[in-house]
CSV table of C-alpha atoms in Angstrom, one decimal:
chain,number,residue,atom,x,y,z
A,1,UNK,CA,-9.2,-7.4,4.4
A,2,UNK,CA,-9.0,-3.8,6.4
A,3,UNK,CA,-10.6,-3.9,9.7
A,4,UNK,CA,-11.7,-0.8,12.0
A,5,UNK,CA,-11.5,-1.1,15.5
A,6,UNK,CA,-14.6,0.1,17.5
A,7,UNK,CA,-12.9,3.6,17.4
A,8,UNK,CA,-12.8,2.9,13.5
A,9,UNK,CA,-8.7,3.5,13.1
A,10,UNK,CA,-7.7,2.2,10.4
A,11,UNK,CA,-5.7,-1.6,11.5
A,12,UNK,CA,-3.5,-3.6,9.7
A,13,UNK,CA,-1.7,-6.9,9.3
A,14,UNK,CA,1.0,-7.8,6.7
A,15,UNK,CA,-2.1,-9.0,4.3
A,16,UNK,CA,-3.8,-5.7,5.0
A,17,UNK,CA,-1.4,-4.0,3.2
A,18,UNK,CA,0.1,-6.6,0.5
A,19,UNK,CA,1.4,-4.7,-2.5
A,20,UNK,CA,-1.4,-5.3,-4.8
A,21,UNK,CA,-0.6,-3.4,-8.0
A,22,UNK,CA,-2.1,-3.7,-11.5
A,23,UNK,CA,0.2,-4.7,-14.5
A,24,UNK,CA,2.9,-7.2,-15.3
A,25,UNK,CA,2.8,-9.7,-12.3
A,26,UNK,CA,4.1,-13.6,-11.7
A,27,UNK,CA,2.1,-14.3,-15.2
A,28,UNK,CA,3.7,-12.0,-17.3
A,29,UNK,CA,2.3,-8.6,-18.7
A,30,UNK,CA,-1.4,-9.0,-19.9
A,31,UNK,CA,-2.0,-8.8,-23.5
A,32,UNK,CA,-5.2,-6.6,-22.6
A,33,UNK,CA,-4.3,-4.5,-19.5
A,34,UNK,CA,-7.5,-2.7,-18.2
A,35,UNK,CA,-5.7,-2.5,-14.7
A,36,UNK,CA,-2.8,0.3,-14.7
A,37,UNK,CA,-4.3,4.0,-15.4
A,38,UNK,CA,-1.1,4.6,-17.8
A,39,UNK,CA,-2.3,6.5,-21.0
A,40,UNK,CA,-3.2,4.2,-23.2
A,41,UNK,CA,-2.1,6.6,-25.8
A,42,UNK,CA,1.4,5.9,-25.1
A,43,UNK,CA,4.5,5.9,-24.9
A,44,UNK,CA,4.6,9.7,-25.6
A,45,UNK,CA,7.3,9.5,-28.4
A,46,UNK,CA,9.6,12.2,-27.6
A,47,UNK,CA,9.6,10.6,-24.4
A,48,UNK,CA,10.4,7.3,-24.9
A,49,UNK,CA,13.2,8.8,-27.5
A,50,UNK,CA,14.9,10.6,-24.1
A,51,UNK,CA,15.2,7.6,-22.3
A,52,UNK,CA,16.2,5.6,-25.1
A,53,UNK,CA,19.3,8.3,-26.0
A,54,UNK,CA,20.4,8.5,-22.1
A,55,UNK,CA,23.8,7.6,-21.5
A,56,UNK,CA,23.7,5.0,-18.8
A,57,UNK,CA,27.4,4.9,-18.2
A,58,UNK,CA,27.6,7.8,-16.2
A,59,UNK,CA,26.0,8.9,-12.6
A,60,UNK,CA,23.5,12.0,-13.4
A,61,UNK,CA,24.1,15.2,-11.7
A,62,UNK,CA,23.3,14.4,-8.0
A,63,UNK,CA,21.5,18.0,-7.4
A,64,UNK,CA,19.4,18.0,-10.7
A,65,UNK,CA,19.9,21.5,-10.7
A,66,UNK,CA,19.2,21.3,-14.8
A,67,UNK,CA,15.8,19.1,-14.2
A,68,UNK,CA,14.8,21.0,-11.2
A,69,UNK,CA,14.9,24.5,-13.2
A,70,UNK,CA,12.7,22.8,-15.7
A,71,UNK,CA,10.7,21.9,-13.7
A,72,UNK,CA,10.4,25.2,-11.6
A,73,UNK,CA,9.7,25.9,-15.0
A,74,UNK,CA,7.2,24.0,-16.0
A,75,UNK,CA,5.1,24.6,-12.6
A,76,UNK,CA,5.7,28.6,-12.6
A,77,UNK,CA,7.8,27.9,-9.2
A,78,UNK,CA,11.2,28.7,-7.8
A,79,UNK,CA,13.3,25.3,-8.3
A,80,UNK,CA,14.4,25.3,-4.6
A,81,UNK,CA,10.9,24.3,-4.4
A,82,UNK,CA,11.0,21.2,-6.5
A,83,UNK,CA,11.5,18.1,-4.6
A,84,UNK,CA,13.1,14.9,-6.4
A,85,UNK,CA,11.6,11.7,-5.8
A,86,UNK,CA,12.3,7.9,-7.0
A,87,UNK,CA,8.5,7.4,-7.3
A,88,UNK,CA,5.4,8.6,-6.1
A,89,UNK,CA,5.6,5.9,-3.1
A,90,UNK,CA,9.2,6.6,-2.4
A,91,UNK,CA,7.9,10.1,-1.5
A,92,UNK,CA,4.8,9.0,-0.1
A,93,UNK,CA,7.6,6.7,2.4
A,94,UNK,CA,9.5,9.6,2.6
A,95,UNK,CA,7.2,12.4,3.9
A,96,UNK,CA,5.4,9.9,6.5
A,97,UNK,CA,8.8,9.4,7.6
A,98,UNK,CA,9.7,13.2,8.3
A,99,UNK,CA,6.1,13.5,10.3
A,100,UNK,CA,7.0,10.5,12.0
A,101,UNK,CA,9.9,12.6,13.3
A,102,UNK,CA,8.5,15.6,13.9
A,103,UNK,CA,5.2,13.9,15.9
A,104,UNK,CA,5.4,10.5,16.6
A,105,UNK,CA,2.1,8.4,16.7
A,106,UNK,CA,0.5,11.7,15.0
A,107,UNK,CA,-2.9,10.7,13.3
A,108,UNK,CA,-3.1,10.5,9.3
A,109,UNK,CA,-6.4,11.7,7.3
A,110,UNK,CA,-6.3,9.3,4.7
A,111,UNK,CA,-9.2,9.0,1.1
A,112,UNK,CA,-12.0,6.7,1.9
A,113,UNK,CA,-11.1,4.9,-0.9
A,114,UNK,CA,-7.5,4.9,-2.2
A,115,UNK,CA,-4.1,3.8,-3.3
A,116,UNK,CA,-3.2,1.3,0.1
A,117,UNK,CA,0.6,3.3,0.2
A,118,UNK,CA,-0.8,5.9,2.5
A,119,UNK,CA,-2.2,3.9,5.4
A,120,UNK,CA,0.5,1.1,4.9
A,121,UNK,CA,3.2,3.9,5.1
A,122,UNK,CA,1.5,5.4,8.2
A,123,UNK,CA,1.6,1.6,10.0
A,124,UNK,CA,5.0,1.1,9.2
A,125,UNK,CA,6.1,4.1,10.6
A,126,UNK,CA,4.2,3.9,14.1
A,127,UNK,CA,1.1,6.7,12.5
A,128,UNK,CA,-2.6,6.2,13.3
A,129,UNK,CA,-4.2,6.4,9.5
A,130,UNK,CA,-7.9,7.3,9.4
A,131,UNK,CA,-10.5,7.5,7.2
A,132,UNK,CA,-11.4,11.4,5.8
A,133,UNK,CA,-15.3,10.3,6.8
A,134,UNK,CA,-14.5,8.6,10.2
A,135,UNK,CA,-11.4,11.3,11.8
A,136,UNK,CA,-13.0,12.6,14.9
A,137,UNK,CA,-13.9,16.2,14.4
A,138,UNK,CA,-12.2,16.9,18.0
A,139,UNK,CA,-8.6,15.2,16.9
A,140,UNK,CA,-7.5,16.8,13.7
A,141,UNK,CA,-4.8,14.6,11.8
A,142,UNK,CA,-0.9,16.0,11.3
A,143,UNK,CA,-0.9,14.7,7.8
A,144,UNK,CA,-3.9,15.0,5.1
A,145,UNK,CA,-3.9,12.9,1.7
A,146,UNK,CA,-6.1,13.9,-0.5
A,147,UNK,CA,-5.9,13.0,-4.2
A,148,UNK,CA,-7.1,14.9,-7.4
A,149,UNK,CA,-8.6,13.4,-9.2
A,150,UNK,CA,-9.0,10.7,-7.0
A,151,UNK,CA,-8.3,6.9,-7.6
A,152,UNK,CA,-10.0,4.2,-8.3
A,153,UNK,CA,-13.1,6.1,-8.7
A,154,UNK,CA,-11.4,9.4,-10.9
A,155,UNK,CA,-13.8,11.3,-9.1
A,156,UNK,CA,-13.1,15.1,-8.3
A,157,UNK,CA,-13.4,16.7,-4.8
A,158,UNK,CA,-11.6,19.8,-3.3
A,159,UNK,CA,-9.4,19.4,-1.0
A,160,UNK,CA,-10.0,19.2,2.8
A,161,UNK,CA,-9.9,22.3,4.9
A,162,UNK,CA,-6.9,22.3,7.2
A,163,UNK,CA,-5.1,24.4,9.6
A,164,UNK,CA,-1.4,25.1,7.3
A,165,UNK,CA,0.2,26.2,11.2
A,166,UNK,CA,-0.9,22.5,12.6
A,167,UNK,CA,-1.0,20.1,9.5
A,168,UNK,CA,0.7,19.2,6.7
A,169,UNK,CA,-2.0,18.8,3.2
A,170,UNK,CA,-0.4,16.2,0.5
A,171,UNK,CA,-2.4,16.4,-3.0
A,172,UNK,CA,-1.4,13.4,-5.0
A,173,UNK,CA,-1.7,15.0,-8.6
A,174,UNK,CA,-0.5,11.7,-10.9
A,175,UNK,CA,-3.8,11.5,-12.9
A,176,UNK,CA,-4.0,15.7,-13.1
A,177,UNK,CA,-2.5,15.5,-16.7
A,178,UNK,CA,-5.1,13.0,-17.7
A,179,UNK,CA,-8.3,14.5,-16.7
A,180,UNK,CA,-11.2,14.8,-19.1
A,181,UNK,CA,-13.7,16.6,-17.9
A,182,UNK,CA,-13.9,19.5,-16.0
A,183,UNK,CA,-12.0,22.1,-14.0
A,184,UNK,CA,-9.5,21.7,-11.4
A,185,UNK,CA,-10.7,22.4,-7.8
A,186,UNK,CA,-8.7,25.1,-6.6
A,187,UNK,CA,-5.7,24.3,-4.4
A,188,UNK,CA,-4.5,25.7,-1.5
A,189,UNK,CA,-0.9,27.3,-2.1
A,190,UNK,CA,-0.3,25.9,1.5
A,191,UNK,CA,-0.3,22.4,-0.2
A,192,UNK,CA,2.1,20.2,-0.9
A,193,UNK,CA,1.8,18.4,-4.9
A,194,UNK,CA,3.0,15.2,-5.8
A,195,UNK,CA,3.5,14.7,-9.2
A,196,UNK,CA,4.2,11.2,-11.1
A,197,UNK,CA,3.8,12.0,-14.8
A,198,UNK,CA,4.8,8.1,-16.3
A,199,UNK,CA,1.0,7.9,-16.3
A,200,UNK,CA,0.5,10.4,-18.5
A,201,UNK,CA,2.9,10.1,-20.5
A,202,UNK,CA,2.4,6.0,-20.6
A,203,UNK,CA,5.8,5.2,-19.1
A,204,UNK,CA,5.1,3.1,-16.2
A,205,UNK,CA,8.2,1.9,-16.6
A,206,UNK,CA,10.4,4.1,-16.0
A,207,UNK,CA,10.0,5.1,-12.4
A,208,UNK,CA,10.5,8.8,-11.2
A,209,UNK,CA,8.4,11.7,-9.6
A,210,UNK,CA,8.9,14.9,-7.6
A,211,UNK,CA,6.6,17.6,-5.4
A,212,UNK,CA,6.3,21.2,-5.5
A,213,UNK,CA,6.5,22.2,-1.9
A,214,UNK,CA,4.3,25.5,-1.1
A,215,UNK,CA,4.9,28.7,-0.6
A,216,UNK,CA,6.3,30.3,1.9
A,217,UNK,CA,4.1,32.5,3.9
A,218,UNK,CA,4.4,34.3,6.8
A,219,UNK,CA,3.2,31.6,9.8
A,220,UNK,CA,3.8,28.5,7.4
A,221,UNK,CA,7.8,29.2,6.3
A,222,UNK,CA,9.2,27.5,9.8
A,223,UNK,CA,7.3,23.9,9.1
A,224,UNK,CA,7.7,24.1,5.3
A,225,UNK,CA,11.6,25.0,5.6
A,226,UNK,CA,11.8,22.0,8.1
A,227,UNK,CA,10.3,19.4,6.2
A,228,UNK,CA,12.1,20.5,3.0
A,229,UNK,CA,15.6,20.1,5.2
A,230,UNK,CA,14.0,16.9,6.3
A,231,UNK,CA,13.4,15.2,3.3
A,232,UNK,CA,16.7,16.4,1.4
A,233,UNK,CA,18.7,14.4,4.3
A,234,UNK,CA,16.3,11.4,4.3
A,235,UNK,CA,16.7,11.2,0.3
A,236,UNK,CA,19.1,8.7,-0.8
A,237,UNK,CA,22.0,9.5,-3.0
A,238,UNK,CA,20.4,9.9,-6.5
A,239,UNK,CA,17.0,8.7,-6.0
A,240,UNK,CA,16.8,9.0,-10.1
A,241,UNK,CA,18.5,7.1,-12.4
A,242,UNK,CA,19.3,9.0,-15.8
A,243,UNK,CA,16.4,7.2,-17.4
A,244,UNK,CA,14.2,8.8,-14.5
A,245,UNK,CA,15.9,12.0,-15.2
A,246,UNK,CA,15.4,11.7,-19.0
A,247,UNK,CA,11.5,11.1,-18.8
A,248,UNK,CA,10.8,14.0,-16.2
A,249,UNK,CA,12.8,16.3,-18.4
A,250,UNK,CA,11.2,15.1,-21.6
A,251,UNK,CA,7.5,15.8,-19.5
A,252,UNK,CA,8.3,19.4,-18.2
A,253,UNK,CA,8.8,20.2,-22.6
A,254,UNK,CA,6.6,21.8,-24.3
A,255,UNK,CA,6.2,19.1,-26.7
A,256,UNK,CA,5.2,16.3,-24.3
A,257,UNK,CA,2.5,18.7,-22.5
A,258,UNK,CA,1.3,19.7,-26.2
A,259,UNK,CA,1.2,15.8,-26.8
A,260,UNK,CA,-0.5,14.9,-23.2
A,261,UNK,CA,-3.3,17.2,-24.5
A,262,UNK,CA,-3.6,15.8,-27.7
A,263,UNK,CA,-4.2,12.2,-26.4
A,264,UNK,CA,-7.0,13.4,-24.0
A,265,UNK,CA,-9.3,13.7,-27.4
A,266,UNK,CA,-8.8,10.2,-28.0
A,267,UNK,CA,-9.4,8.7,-24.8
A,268,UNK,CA,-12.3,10.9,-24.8
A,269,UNK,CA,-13.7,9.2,-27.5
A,270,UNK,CA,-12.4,5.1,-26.3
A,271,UNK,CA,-13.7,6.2,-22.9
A,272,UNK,CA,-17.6,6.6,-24.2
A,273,UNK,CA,-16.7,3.6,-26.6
A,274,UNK,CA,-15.9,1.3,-23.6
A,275,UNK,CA,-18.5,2.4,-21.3
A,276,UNK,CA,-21.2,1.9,-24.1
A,277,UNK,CA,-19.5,-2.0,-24.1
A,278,UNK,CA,-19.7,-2.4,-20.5
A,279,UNK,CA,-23.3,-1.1,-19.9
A,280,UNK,CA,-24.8,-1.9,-22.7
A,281,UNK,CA,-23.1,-5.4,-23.6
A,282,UNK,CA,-22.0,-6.7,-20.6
A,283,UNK,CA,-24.6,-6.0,-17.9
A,284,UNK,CA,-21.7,-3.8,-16.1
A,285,UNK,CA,-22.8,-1.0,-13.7
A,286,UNK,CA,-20.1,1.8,-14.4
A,287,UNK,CA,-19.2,4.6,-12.3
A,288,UNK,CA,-18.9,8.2,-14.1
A,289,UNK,CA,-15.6,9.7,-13.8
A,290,UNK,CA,-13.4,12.6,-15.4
A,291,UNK,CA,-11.1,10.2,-16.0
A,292,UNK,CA,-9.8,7.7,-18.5
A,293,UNK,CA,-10.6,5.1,-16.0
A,294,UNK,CA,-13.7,4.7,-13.7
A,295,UNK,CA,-15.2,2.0,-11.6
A,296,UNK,CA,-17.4,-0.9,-12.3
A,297,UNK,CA,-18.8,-3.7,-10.9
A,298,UNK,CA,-21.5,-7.0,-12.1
A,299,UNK,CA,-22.9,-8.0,-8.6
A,300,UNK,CA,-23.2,-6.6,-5.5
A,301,UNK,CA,-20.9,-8.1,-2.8
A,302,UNK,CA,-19.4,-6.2,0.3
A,303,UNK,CA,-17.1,-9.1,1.6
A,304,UNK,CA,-14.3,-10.9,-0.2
A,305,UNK,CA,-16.1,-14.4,2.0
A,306,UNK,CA,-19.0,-14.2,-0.8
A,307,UNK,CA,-16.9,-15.3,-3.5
A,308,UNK,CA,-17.4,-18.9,-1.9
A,309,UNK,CA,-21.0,-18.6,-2.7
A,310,UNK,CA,-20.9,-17.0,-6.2
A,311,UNK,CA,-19.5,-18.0,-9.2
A,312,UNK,CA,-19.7,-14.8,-10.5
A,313,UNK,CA,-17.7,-13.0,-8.0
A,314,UNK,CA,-14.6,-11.3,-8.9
A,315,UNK,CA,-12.4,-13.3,-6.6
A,316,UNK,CA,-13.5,-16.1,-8.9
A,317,UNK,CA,-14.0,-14.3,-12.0
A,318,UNK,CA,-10.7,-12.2,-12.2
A,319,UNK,CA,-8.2,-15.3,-11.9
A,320,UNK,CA,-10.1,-16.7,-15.0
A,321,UNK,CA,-10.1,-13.9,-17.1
A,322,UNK,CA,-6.0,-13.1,-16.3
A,323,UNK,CA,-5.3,-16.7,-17.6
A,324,UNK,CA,-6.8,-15.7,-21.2
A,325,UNK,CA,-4.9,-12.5,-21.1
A,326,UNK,CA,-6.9,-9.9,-19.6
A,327,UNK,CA,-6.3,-8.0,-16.2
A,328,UNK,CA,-8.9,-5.8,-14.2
A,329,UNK,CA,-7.6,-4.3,-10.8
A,330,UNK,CA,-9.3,-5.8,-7.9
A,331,UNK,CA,-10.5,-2.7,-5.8
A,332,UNK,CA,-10.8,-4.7,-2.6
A,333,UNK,CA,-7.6,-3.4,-1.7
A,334,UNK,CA,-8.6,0.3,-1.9
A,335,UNK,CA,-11.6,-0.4,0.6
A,336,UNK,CA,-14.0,-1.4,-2.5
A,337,UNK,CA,-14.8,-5.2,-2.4
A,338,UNK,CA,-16.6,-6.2,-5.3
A,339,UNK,CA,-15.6,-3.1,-7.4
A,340,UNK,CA,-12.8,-3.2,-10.3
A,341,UNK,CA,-11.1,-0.2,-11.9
A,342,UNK,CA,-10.9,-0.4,-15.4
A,343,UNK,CA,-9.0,1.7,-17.5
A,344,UNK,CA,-9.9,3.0,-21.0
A,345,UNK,CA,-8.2,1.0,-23.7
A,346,UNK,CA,-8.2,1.0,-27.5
A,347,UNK,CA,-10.9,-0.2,-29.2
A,348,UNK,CA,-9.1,-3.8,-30.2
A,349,UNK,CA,-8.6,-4.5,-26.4
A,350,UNK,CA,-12.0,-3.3,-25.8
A,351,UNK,CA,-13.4,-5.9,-28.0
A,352,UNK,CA,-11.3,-8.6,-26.5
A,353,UNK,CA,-12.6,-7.8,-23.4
A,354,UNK,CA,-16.2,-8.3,-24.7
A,355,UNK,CA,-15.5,-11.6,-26.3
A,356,UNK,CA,-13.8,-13.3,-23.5
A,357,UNK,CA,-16.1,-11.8,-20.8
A,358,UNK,CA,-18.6,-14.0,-22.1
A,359,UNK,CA,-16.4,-16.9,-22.5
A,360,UNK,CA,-15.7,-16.9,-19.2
A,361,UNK,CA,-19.3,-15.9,-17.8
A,362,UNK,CA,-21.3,-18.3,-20.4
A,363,UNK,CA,-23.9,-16.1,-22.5
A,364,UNK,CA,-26.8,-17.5,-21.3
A,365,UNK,CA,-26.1,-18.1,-17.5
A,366,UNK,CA,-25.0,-14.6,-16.6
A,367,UNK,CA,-27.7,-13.1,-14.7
A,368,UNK,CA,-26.2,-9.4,-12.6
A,369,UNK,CA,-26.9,-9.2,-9.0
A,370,UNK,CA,-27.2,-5.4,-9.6
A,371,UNK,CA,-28.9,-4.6,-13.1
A,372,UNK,CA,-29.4,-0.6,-13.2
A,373,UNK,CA,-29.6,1.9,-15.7
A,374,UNK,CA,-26.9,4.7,-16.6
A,375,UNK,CA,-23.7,5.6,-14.7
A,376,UNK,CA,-23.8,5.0,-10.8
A,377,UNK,CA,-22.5,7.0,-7.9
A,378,UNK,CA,-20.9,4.8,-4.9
A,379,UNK,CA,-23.4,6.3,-2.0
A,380,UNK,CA,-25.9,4.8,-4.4
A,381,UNK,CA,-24.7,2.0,-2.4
């Protein structure tokens, strides 16, 4: 579990920060997967035809001069802007190691509650990760994560405010494409975007992202031109693979972004399908989000130590309902114990889910620690 020293840091051990991932894992992949935020719409077709057509016997270009310009494209941005990544974490490594560099021991604003890659980068690379709530006003971080719309919660929340001469803002976009409600905050042009569009276009697969660095202005062009240089010589030789190349050309088309917008009708629709399944059938208490996942939870527990006490803990309960084929992500991991994510999934693995919830829970015995009405907001808690 994540501890805070008295000065509330953010401190780690190797079990702090243990890859936990939804998905395929030691069991196999789950028939009904609830815990990756991949469009359950998917694959995107024209897609998945790219990387099936790639010609894996060569190398691809190692510039990506072709993908970049679609790219540049596709974001209304000069290419030289375009950063090629192998993933969203590779960047994520990447970046924290260029600040790392450039201010060693420098603190890191990190979510509240996020994606664990952002603090365990930081640790590995000698950074101080904080909280966003608990970063003393007085010591402003070098490096800001923020993500929009967030995750696990697919919440929406502007930015921080930041200094763009002092700090470096990172705006994790991956579930931007898949947003179903609402508008955009509005984004500082002195932020940097990390983009990961496998989600959205439901090919988890096949691995491959890139950021748009910001502009250029006046006071800012020294640190962004730096960290550009920076992460251009830390990059491996082709951090893509043609197959990477061949889905992130396929999403800057006009067809796959006409197709991504197509699908957010349907998951609209599965979305208020599920939730009505969760609330209303299973006792669930269920988070509103603008996104095709949200957060959820049966009880009320704050430590993972409770699940000795309670059978109905999801320590206890999770490991059950993964051995009959369906997987919910543990949020303990991203500073929510007792919480899952829960993605929005056809109707067929929606009623599956039903069915062998109460399998595993018995009809009769389930009683919810927390029983409320309607969606629920986390400082509810």
């Amino acid at each position: 579990m994540t501890t805070l020293h008295q000065d509330n840091q953010i401190t780690s051990s190797l079990h702090d920060f243990a890859r936990t991932h939804g998905g395929p894992d030691a069991h196999g992949v789950p028939r009904w997967d609830f815990s990756t935020n991949a469009n359950a719409c998917g694959p995107a077709p024209m897609a998945l035809e790219m990387v099936r057509q790639v010609d894996a016997r060569r190398y691809p270009d190692p510039t990506f001069s072709a993908l970049r310009r679609q790219l540049g494209q596709l974001h209304q941005v000069d290419p030289a802007r375009i950063v090629i990544a192998a993933s969203a974490s590779e960047f994520i490594r990447r970046i924290t190691l260029a600040i790392a560099m450039l201010k060693p021991g420098a603190r890191v604003q990190v979510p509240d509650y996020a994606y664990g890659e952002y603090a365990a980068a930081a640790h590995a690379l000698g950074l101080q990760p904080w909280r966003a709530s608990e970063l003393p006003v007085d010591s402003p971080p070098y490096l800001i994560w923020h993500t929009e719309p967030g995750s696990p919660a697919g919440d929406a929340a502007p930015a921080p405010d930041f200094d763009p001469t002092d700090s470096v803002l990172v705006v994790d976009r991956a579930y931007a494409p898949l947003r179903l409600d609402g508008e955009a905050p509005e984004l500082s042009p002195h932020a940097w975007q990390l983009w990961s569009p496998n989600k959205a276009l439901g090919l988890t697969g096949v691995r491959g992202a890139y950021a748009v660095a910001p502009e250029r202005g006046a006071v800012t062009a020294e640190l962004v031109d730096w960290l550009q240089q920076q992460l251009d010589r830390l990059a491996p030789s082709w951090p893509l693979g043609a197959h990477g190349v061949a889905m992130l050309s396929a999403w800057a088309s006009d067809e796959a972004q006409s197709w991504v917008r197509a699908s957010l009708h349907i998951l609209r629709s599965w979305r208020r399908q599920q939730l009505e399944i969760c609330h209303r059938r299973l006792g669930w208490t269920c988070q509103a989000s603008v996104t095709p996942f949200y957060l959820a939870r049966w009880g009320r527990w704050d430590e993972s130590g409770q699940a000795a006490d309670d059978p109905a803990h999801p320590a206890r309960l999770l490991p059950e309902l993964r051995a009959m084929g369906v997987k919910l992500r543990d949020c303990s991991s991203m500073g929510l114990p007792g919480w899952v994510r829960v993605s929005v999934q056809a109707p067929p693995s929606q009623q599956a889910l039903s069915q062998l919830w109460r399998q595993v829970i018995g009809e009769s015995s389930f009683v919810p620690t927390v029983r409320q009405s309607g969606f629920q907001s986390l400082s509810t808690y």
